[in-house]
PDB file of C-alpha atoms in Angstrom:
ATOM      1  CA  PRO A   1      42.371   6.767  24.706  1.00 72.00           C
ATOM      2  CA  SER A   2      39.974   3.992  23.652  1.00 73.00           C
ATOM      3  CA  ILE A   3      38.662   6.231  20.864  1.00 74.00           C
ATOM      4  CA  VAL A   4      41.757   8.148  19.771  1.00 78.00           C
ATOM      5  CA  SER A   5      45.371   7.687  20.838  1.00 80.00           C
ATOM      6  CA  VAL A   6      47.995  10.444  20.645  1.00 81.00           C
ATOM      7  CA  ASP A   7      51.716   9.755  20.296  1.00 81.00           C
ATOM      8  CA  GLN A   8      54.591  11.951  21.499  1.00 79.00           C
ATOM      9  CA  ASN A   9      54.639  13.816  18.182  1.00 78.00           C
ATOM     10  CA  GLY A  10      50.980  14.695  18.408  1.00 77.00           C
ATOM     11  CA  ASN A  11      49.843  12.228  15.748  1.00 79.00           C
ATOM     12  CA  LEU A  12      46.284  10.967  16.238  1.00 77.00           C
ATOM     13  CA  THR A  13      45.216   7.376  15.614  1.00 76.00           C
ATOM     14  CA  ALA A  14      41.509   6.511  15.528  1.00 70.00           C
ATOM     15  CA  ARG A  15      40.667   3.384  17.533  1.00 71.00           C
ATOM     16  CA  ARG A  16      36.888   3.155  17.220  1.00 68.00           C
ATOM     17  CA  THR A  17      33.796   5.221  16.507  1.00 64.00           C
ATOM     18  CA  GLY A  18      32.943   7.750  19.186  1.00 67.00           C
ATOM     19  CA  ASP A  19      33.298  11.346  20.402  1.00 71.00           C
ATOM     20  CA  CYS A  20      36.189  12.831  22.295  1.00 73.00           C
ATOM     21  CA  SER A  21      37.882  16.167  22.956  1.00 74.00           C
ATOM     22  CA  ILE A  22      41.571  16.838  22.467  1.00 73.00           C
ATOM     23  CA  ILE A  23      43.189  19.661  24.439  1.00 71.00           C
ATOM     24  CA  ALA A  24      46.544  21.070  23.291  1.00 70.00           C
ATOM     25  CA  ARG A  25      48.821  22.845  25.785  1.00 68.00           C
ATOM     26  CA  THR A  26      52.258  24.424  25.631  1.00 66.00           C
ATOM     27  CA  ALA A  27      55.185  22.558  27.172  1.00 68.00           C
ATOM     28  CA  ASP A  28      54.926  24.448  30.454  1.00 68.00           C
ATOM     29  CA  ARG A  29      51.123  24.039  30.494  1.00 61.00           C
ATOM     30  CA  SER A  30      50.709  27.795  30.874  1.00 57.00           C
ATOM     31  CA  VAL A  31      48.505  28.181  27.787  1.00 56.00           C
ATOM     32  CA  VAL A  32      45.563  26.254  26.390  1.00 54.00           C
ATOM     33  CA  PRO A  33      45.365  27.427  22.758  1.00 50.00           C
ATOM     34  CA  GLY A  34      42.280  25.449  21.815  1.00 56.00           C
ATOM     35  CA  MET A  35      40.121  22.375  22.043  1.00 56.00           C
ATOM     36  CA  LEU A  36      39.045  20.280  19.083  1.00 59.00           C
ATOM     37  CA  THR A  37      36.018  18.011  19.271  1.00 63.00           C
ATOM     38  CA  ILE A  38      36.260  15.170  16.780  1.00 65.00           C
ATOM     39  CA  ARG A  39      34.333  12.073  15.801  1.00 69.00           C
ATOM     40  CA  THR A  40      36.161   9.101  14.402  1.00 71.00           C
ATOM     41  CA  VAL A  41      34.517   6.553  12.166  1.00 80.00           C
ATOM     42  CA  ASP A  42      35.333   2.980  11.251  1.00 83.00           C
ATOM     43  CA  LEU A  43      34.104   2.023   7.798  1.00 91.00           C
ATOM     44  CA  THR A  44      35.836  -1.371   7.771  1.00 91.00           C
ATOM     45  CA  ALA A  45      32.744  -3.058   9.242  1.00 92.00           C
ATOM     46  CA  ALA A  46      30.878  -2.628   5.952  1.00 96.00           C
ATOM     47  CA  SER A  47      30.499  -5.805   3.892  1.00 97.00           C
ATOM     48  CA  SER A  48      33.077  -6.312   1.143  1.00 97.00           C
ATOM     49  CA  TRP A  49      30.499  -5.829  -1.633  1.00 97.00           C
ATOM     50  CA  ALA A  50      29.474  -2.446  -0.154  1.00 97.00           C
ATOM     51  CA  SER A  51      32.862  -1.186   1.010  1.00 96.00           C
ATOM     52  CA  SER A  52      33.785   0.834  -2.075  1.00 97.00           C
ATOM     53  CA  ALA A  53      30.448   2.655  -2.279  1.00 97.00           C
ATOM     54  CA  VAL A  54      30.342   3.275   1.487  1.00 97.00           C
ATOM     55  CA  ASN A  55      33.802   4.850   1.391  1.00 95.00           C
ATOM     56  CA  ALA A  56      32.917   6.932  -1.667  1.00 95.00           C
ATOM     57  CA  TYR A  57      29.710   8.229  -0.109  1.00 96.00           C
ATOM     58  CA  TYR A  58      31.505   9.034   3.136  1.00 94.00           C
ATOM     59  CA  LEU A  59      34.192  10.976   1.277  1.00 91.00           C
ATOM     60  CA  ARG A  60      31.463  13.044  -0.356  1.00 91.00           C
ATOM     61  CA  GLY A  61      30.623  14.202   3.169  1.00 89.00           C
ATOM     62  CA  LEU A  62      27.113  12.811   2.857  1.00 94.00           C
ATOM     63  CA  LEU A  63      27.158   9.804   5.205  1.00 94.00           C
ATOM     64  CA  PRO A  64      25.992  10.887   8.680  1.00 90.00           C
ATOM     65  CA  ALA A  65      28.632   9.971  11.243  1.00 87.00           C
ATOM     66  CA  GLU A  66      26.132   8.128  13.429  1.00 89.00           C
ATOM     67  CA  PHE A  67      25.504   5.708  10.562  1.00 94.00           C
ATOM     68  CA  CYS A  68      29.186   4.869  10.118  1.00 92.00           C
ATOM     69  CA  THR A  69      28.659   1.800  12.271  1.00 90.00           C
ATOM     70  CA  GLY A  70      26.184  -1.062  12.425  1.00 94.00           C
ATOM     71  CA  PHE A  71      26.152  -1.324   8.650  1.00 96.00           C
ATOM     72  CA  GLN A  72      24.018  -4.474   8.697  1.00 97.00           C
ATOM     73  CA  LYS A  73      21.348  -2.837  10.858  1.00 97.00           C
ATOM     74  CA  ALA A  74      17.901  -2.271   9.329  1.00 97.00           C
ATOM     75  CA  VAL A  75      17.120   1.368   8.547  1.00 98.00           C
ATOM     76  CA  THR A  76      14.056   2.942  10.148  1.00 98.00           C
ATOM     77  CA  ARG A  77      11.824   5.555   8.562  1.00 97.00           C
ATOM     78  CA  ALA A  78      13.312   8.218  10.825  1.00 97.00           C
ATOM     79  CA  GLU A  79      16.846   7.213   9.884  1.00 98.00           C
ATOM     80  CA  MET A  80      15.932   7.288   6.195  1.00 98.00           C
ATOM     81  CA  ALA A  81      14.759  10.856   6.682  1.00 97.00           C
ATOM     82  CA  ARG A  82      18.156  11.673   8.178  1.00 96.00           C
ATOM     83  CA  TYR A  83      19.952  10.170   5.166  1.00 97.00           C
ATOM     84  CA  LEU A  84      17.839  12.116   2.691  1.00 97.00           C
ATOM     85  CA  TYR A  85      17.995  15.364   4.633  1.00 96.00           C
ATOM     86  CA  GLN A  86      21.799  15.199   4.627  1.00 94.00           C
ATOM     87  CA  LEU A  87      21.785  14.832   0.841  1.00 96.00           C
ATOM     88  CA  CYS A  88      19.166  17.502   0.191  1.00 96.00           C
ATOM     89  CA  ALA A  89      20.830  20.003   2.531  1.00 93.00           C
ATOM     90  CA  TYR A  90      24.044  19.531   0.552  1.00 93.00           C
ATOM     91  CA  GLU A  91      22.421  19.950  -2.858  1.00 94.00           C
ATOM     92  CA  LEU A  92      19.804  22.606  -2.051  1.00 94.00           C
ATOM     93  CA  ASP A  93      19.469  25.802  -0.061  1.00 92.00           C
ATOM     94  CA  LEU A  94      17.063  24.844   2.717  1.00 91.00           C
ATOM     95  CA  SER A  95      17.542  27.999   4.784  1.00 88.00           C
ATOM     96  CA  LYS A  96      14.059  29.246   3.906  1.00 91.00           C
ATOM     97  CA  LEU A  97      12.280  25.904   4.103  1.00 93.00           C
ATOM     98  CA  GLU A  98       9.103  26.189   6.166  1.00 92.00           C
ATOM     99  CA  VAL A  99       8.073  23.126   8.156  1.00 92.00           C
ATOM    100  CA  SER A 100       4.927  22.251  10.076  1.00 88.00           C
ATOM    101  CA  TYR A 101       4.729  19.932  13.070  1.00 87.00           C
ATOM    102  CA  VAL A 102       2.287  17.514  11.458  1.00 90.00           C
ATOM    103  CA  TYR A 103       3.082  14.275  13.299  1.00 95.00           C
ATOM    104  CA  ARG A 104       2.201  13.456  16.882  1.00 94.00           C
ATOM    105  CA  ASP A 105       4.568  10.487  17.245  1.00 95.00           C
ATOM    106  CA  ILE A 106       7.996  12.008  16.523  1.00 95.00           C
ATOM    107  CA  GLY A 107       8.519  14.018  19.690  1.00 91.00           C
ATOM    108  CA  ASP A 108      11.058  11.547  21.058  1.00 91.00           C
ATOM    109  CA  SER A 109      12.854  10.979  17.756  1.00 93.00           C
ATOM    110  CA  ASP A 110      16.423  12.225  17.353  1.00 92.00           C
ATOM    111  CA  TYR A 111      15.560  12.944  13.735  1.00 94.00           C
ATOM    112  CA  ALA A 112      12.361  14.954  14.161  1.00 94.00           C
ATOM    113  CA  ASP A 113      13.862  17.945  12.321  1.00 93.00           C
ATOM    114  CA  ALA A 114      14.918  15.776   9.386  1.00 95.00           C
ATOM    115  CA  ILE A 115      11.480  14.138   9.269  1.00 96.00           C
ATOM    116  CA  LEU A 116       9.697  17.487   9.140  1.00 95.00           C
ATOM    117  CA  ALA A 117      12.114  18.879   6.561  1.00 95.00           C
ATOM    118  CA  CYS A 118      11.719  15.851   4.284  1.00 97.00           C
ATOM    119  CA  THR A 119       7.947  16.100   4.634  1.00 96.00           C
ATOM    120  CA  ALA A 120       8.042  19.785   3.681  1.00 96.00           C
ATOM    121  CA  LEU A 121      10.152  18.865   0.644  1.00 97.00           C
ATOM    122  CA  GLY A 122       7.467  16.416  -0.451  1.00 96.00           C
ATOM    123  CA  LEU A 123       9.579  13.297   0.027  1.00 97.00           C
ATOM    124  CA  PHE A 124       7.729  11.706   2.953  1.00 95.00           C
ATOM    125  CA  SER A 125       4.107  11.360   3.884  1.00 89.00           C
ATOM    126  CA  GLY A 126       2.740   9.873   7.080  1.00 90.00           C
ATOM    127  CA  THR A 127       1.559   6.371   7.803  1.00 92.00           C
ATOM    128  CA  GLY A 128      -1.790   7.431   9.244  1.00 88.00           C
ATOM    129  CA  LYS A 129      -3.633  10.396  10.668  1.00 88.00           C
ATOM    130  CA  ASN A 130      -0.899  12.643  12.101  1.00 92.00           C
ATOM    131  CA  THR A 131       1.477   9.686  12.494  1.00 96.00           C
ATOM    132  CA  PHE A 132       4.863   8.960  10.937  1.00 96.00           C
ATOM    133  CA  SER A 133       5.921   5.682  12.606  1.00 96.00           C
ATOM    134  CA  PRO A 134       9.561   6.792  12.964  1.00 97.00           C
ATOM    135  CA  ASP A 135      10.807   3.479  14.377  1.00 97.00           C
ATOM    136  CA  ALA A 136       9.212   1.277  11.727  1.00 97.00           C
ATOM    137  CA  PRO A 137      11.662  -0.198   9.197  1.00 97.00           C
ATOM    138  CA  VAL A 138      11.623   1.416   5.769  1.00 97.00           C
ATOM    139  CA  THR A 139      10.577  -1.146   3.175  1.00 97.00           C
ATOM    140  CA  ARG A 140      11.982  -1.522  -0.315  1.00 97.00           C
ATOM    141  CA  GLU A 141       8.812  -0.242  -1.961  1.00 97.00           C
ATOM    142  CA  GLN A 142       8.744   2.746   0.404  1.00 97.00           C
ATOM    143  CA  ALA A 143      12.388   3.379  -0.441  1.00 97.00           C
ATOM    144  CA  ALA A 144      11.522   3.328  -4.150  1.00 97.00           C
ATOM    145  CA  LYS A 145       9.066   6.187  -3.654  1.00 97.00           C
ATOM    146  CA  LEU A 146      11.518   8.175  -1.527  1.00 98.00           C
ATOM    147  CA  LEU A 147      14.397   7.726  -3.953  1.00 98.00           C
ATOM    148  CA  VAL A 148      12.346   8.676  -6.989  1.00 97.00           C
ATOM    149  CA  ARG A 149      10.958  11.763  -5.294  1.00 97.00           C
ATOM    150  CA  THR A 150      14.454  12.752  -4.132  1.00 97.00           C
ATOM    151  CA  MET A 151      15.921  12.292  -7.614  1.00 97.00           C
ATOM    152  CA  GLU A 152      13.114  14.309  -9.165  1.00 97.00           C
ATOM    153  CA  LEU A 153      13.496  17.052  -6.564  1.00 97.00           C
ATOM    154  CA  LEU A 154      17.241  17.375  -7.126  1.00 96.00           C
ATOM    155  CA  THR A 155      17.121  17.168 -10.923  1.00 94.00           C
ATOM    156  CA  GLY A 156      13.859  18.962 -11.582  1.00 93.00           C
ATOM    157  CA  GLN A 157      12.957  16.201 -14.025  1.00 93.00           C
ATOM    158  CA  LYS A 158      10.293  13.515 -13.953  1.00 95.00           C
ATOM    159  CA  LEU A 159      11.629   9.955 -14.026  1.00 94.00           C
ATOM    160  CA  ASP A 160      10.200   7.536 -16.561  1.00 93.00           C
ATOM    161  CA  ALA A 161       7.905   5.003 -14.895  1.00 93.00           C
ATOM    162  CA  SER A 162       6.444   3.470 -18.038  1.00 91.00           C
ATOM    163  CA  ALA A 163       8.689   0.404 -18.360  1.00 87.00           C
ATOM    164  CA  ALA A 164       7.664  -2.701 -16.430  1.00 85.00           C
ATOM    165  CA  PRO A 165      10.613  -3.790 -14.248  1.00 86.00           C
ATOM    166  CA  GLY A 166       9.841  -7.473 -14.806  1.00 90.00           C
ATOM    167  CA  TYR A 167      10.229  -8.757 -11.260  1.00 95.00           C
ATOM    168  CA  THR A 168       8.882 -12.247 -10.618  1.00 95.00           C
ATOM    169  CA  ASP A 169       6.994 -11.023  -7.540  1.00 96.00           C
ATOM    170  CA  ALA A 170       5.578  -7.894  -9.203  1.00 95.00           C
ATOM    171  CA  ALA A 171       2.078  -8.894  -8.041  1.00 95.00           C
ATOM    172  CA  LYS A 172       3.192  -8.344  -4.442  1.00 96.00           C
ATOM    173  CA  ILE A 173       4.190  -4.732  -5.050  1.00 96.00           C
ATOM    174  CA  SER A 174       1.556  -2.325  -3.697  1.00 96.00           C
ATOM    175  CA  LYS A 175      -0.438  -0.529  -6.363  1.00 95.00           C
ATOM    176  CA  TRP A 176       0.679   2.895  -5.121  1.00 95.00           C
ATOM    177  CA  ALA A 177       4.324   1.792  -5.207  1.00 96.00           C
ATOM    178  CA  ALA A 178       4.398   0.173  -8.646  1.00 96.00           C
ATOM    179  CA  PRO A 179       5.191   3.367 -10.635  1.00 96.00           C
ATOM    180  CA  TYR A 180       7.968   4.268  -8.194  1.00 97.00           C
ATOM    181  CA  VAL A 181       9.473   0.781  -8.360  1.00 97.00           C
ATOM    182  CA  SER A 182       9.430   0.989 -12.157  1.00 97.00           C
ATOM    183  CA  ALA A 183      11.058   4.425 -12.163  1.00 96.00           C
ATOM    184  CA  ALA A 184      13.675   3.537  -9.534  1.00 96.00           C
ATOM    185  CA  THR A 185      14.567   0.373 -11.433  1.00 96.00           C
ATOM    186  CA  ALA A 186      14.794   2.131 -14.807  1.00 94.00           C
ATOM    187  CA  ALA A 187      17.005   4.826 -13.276  1.00 94.00           C
ATOM    188  CA  GLY A 188      19.337   2.169 -11.860  1.00 94.00           C
ATOM    189  CA  LEU A 189      18.705   3.154  -8.246  1.00 95.00           C
ATOM    190  CA  LEU A 190      17.154  -0.148  -7.152  1.00 95.00           C
ATOM    191  CA  ARG A 191      17.782  -3.686  -8.311  1.00 92.00           C
ATOM    192  CA  GLY A 192      16.234  -7.049  -7.539  1.00 91.00           C
ATOM    193  CA  THR A 193      17.104  -9.215  -4.562  1.00 92.00           C
ATOM    194  CA  SER A 194      17.405 -12.817  -5.732  1.00 88.00           C
ATOM    195  CA  GLN A 195      15.819 -15.033  -8.374  1.00 90.00           C
ATOM    196  CA  GLY A 196      14.389 -11.979 -10.094  1.00 93.00           C
ATOM    197  CA  ARG A 197      12.370 -10.836  -7.086  1.00 96.00           C
ATOM    198  CA  PHE A 198      11.950  -7.285  -5.808  1.00 97.00           C
ATOM    199  CA  SER A 199      10.847  -8.222  -2.259  1.00 97.00           C
ATOM    200  CA  PRO A 200       8.768  -5.055  -1.734  1.00 97.00           C
ATOM    201  CA  ALA A 201       8.052  -5.622   1.975  1.00 97.00           C
ATOM    202  CA  SER A 202      11.653  -6.395   2.916  1.00 97.00           C
ATOM    203  CA  GLY A 203      13.756  -3.857   4.764  1.00 97.00           C
ATOM    204  CA  LEU A 204      17.067  -2.260   3.807  1.00 97.00           C
ATOM    205  CA  THR A 205      20.276  -2.100   5.823  1.00 98.00           C
ATOM    206  CA  ARG A 206      22.474   0.924   6.358  1.00 98.00           C
ATOM    207  CA  GLU A 207      25.043  -0.312   3.878  1.00 97.00           C
ATOM    208  CA  GLN A 208      22.362  -1.045   1.286  1.00 97.00           C
ATOM    209  CA  ILE A 209      20.909   2.457   1.626  1.00 98.00           C
ATOM    210  CA  THR A 210      24.398   3.956   1.406  1.00 98.00           C
ATOM    211  CA  VAL A 211      25.180   2.017  -1.776  1.00 98.00           C
ATOM    212  CA  ILE A 212      21.874   3.123  -3.313  1.00 97.00           C
ATOM    213  CA  LEU A 213      22.468   6.775  -2.406  1.00 98.00           C
ATOM    214  CA  GLU A 214      25.945   6.587  -3.915  1.00 97.00           C
ATOM    215  CA  ARG A 215      24.286   5.421  -7.142  1.00 96.00           C
ATOM    216  CA  LEU A 216      21.893   8.364  -6.911  1.00 97.00           C
ATOM    217  CA  THR A 217      24.648  10.932  -6.391  1.00 96.00           C
ATOM    218  CA  GLY A 218      26.647   9.326  -9.185  1.00 95.00           C
ATOM    219  CA  ALA A 219      23.656   9.828 -11.474  1.00 93.00           C
ATOM    220  CA  LEU A 220      23.457  13.469 -10.359  1.00 93.00           C
ATOM    221  CA  ASP A 221      27.159  13.926 -11.138  1.00 92.00           C
ATOM    222  CA  ALA A 222      26.693  12.446 -14.606  1.00 89.00           C
ATOM    223  CA  GLN A 223      23.735  14.702 -15.334  1.00 86.00           C
ATOM    224  CA  GLN A 224      25.554  17.822 -14.153  1.00 83.00           C
ATOM    225  CA  LYS A 225      28.604  16.892 -16.234  1.00 84.00           C
ATOM    226  CA  ALA A 226      26.465  16.360 -19.314  1.00 84.00           C
ATOM    227  CA  ALA A 227      24.808  19.734 -18.824  1.00 78.00           C
ATOM    228  CA  ALA A 228      28.118  21.579 -18.361  1.00 72.00           C
TER     229      ALA A 228
END
């Protein structure tokens, strides 16, 4: 009842995020025709600036239910893999994807399968010898690389990384990340933080990642429409 309430007419009202089972019986309780397991989500906790994009991405069926809460929480590398796997599994046929267990520190992660799949797709690489650091926060410059690689994977086209993004803290962006930051900025996937900075070492929240992925899928929609 704390998750979903049911009135006398059988109408369901979601109360909070969670899992529950609903059993329907005939009036004399002689038959149990079925049981439906549902998960309710509450998107109202997203910040006002992110609300529209969060709702749009959820309605696409791409926002994992477990991330429909705690929108201001920092996203870990493992969680980022879960976000990207959800998108790639929707856009691509991954039934024949071959994965290798290449990391020794993901055994306890709920998202080990997503991590391995995203690695096999060429989106992720480890943080050290046979390590992934699943609980470490994903940084903005790491996100730039992941987003660019995802966009290129789904479109089959190389993004332009030639234009300098012009951030005031460009010197703080890692050398390996600079081309990805340029490409992600030019493609409209990432924007600055404040006062013209990029803040490469800063983390990203769930609502920020969701807004960015909604931009990415919007760009995919536009490309597919143009090609039709």
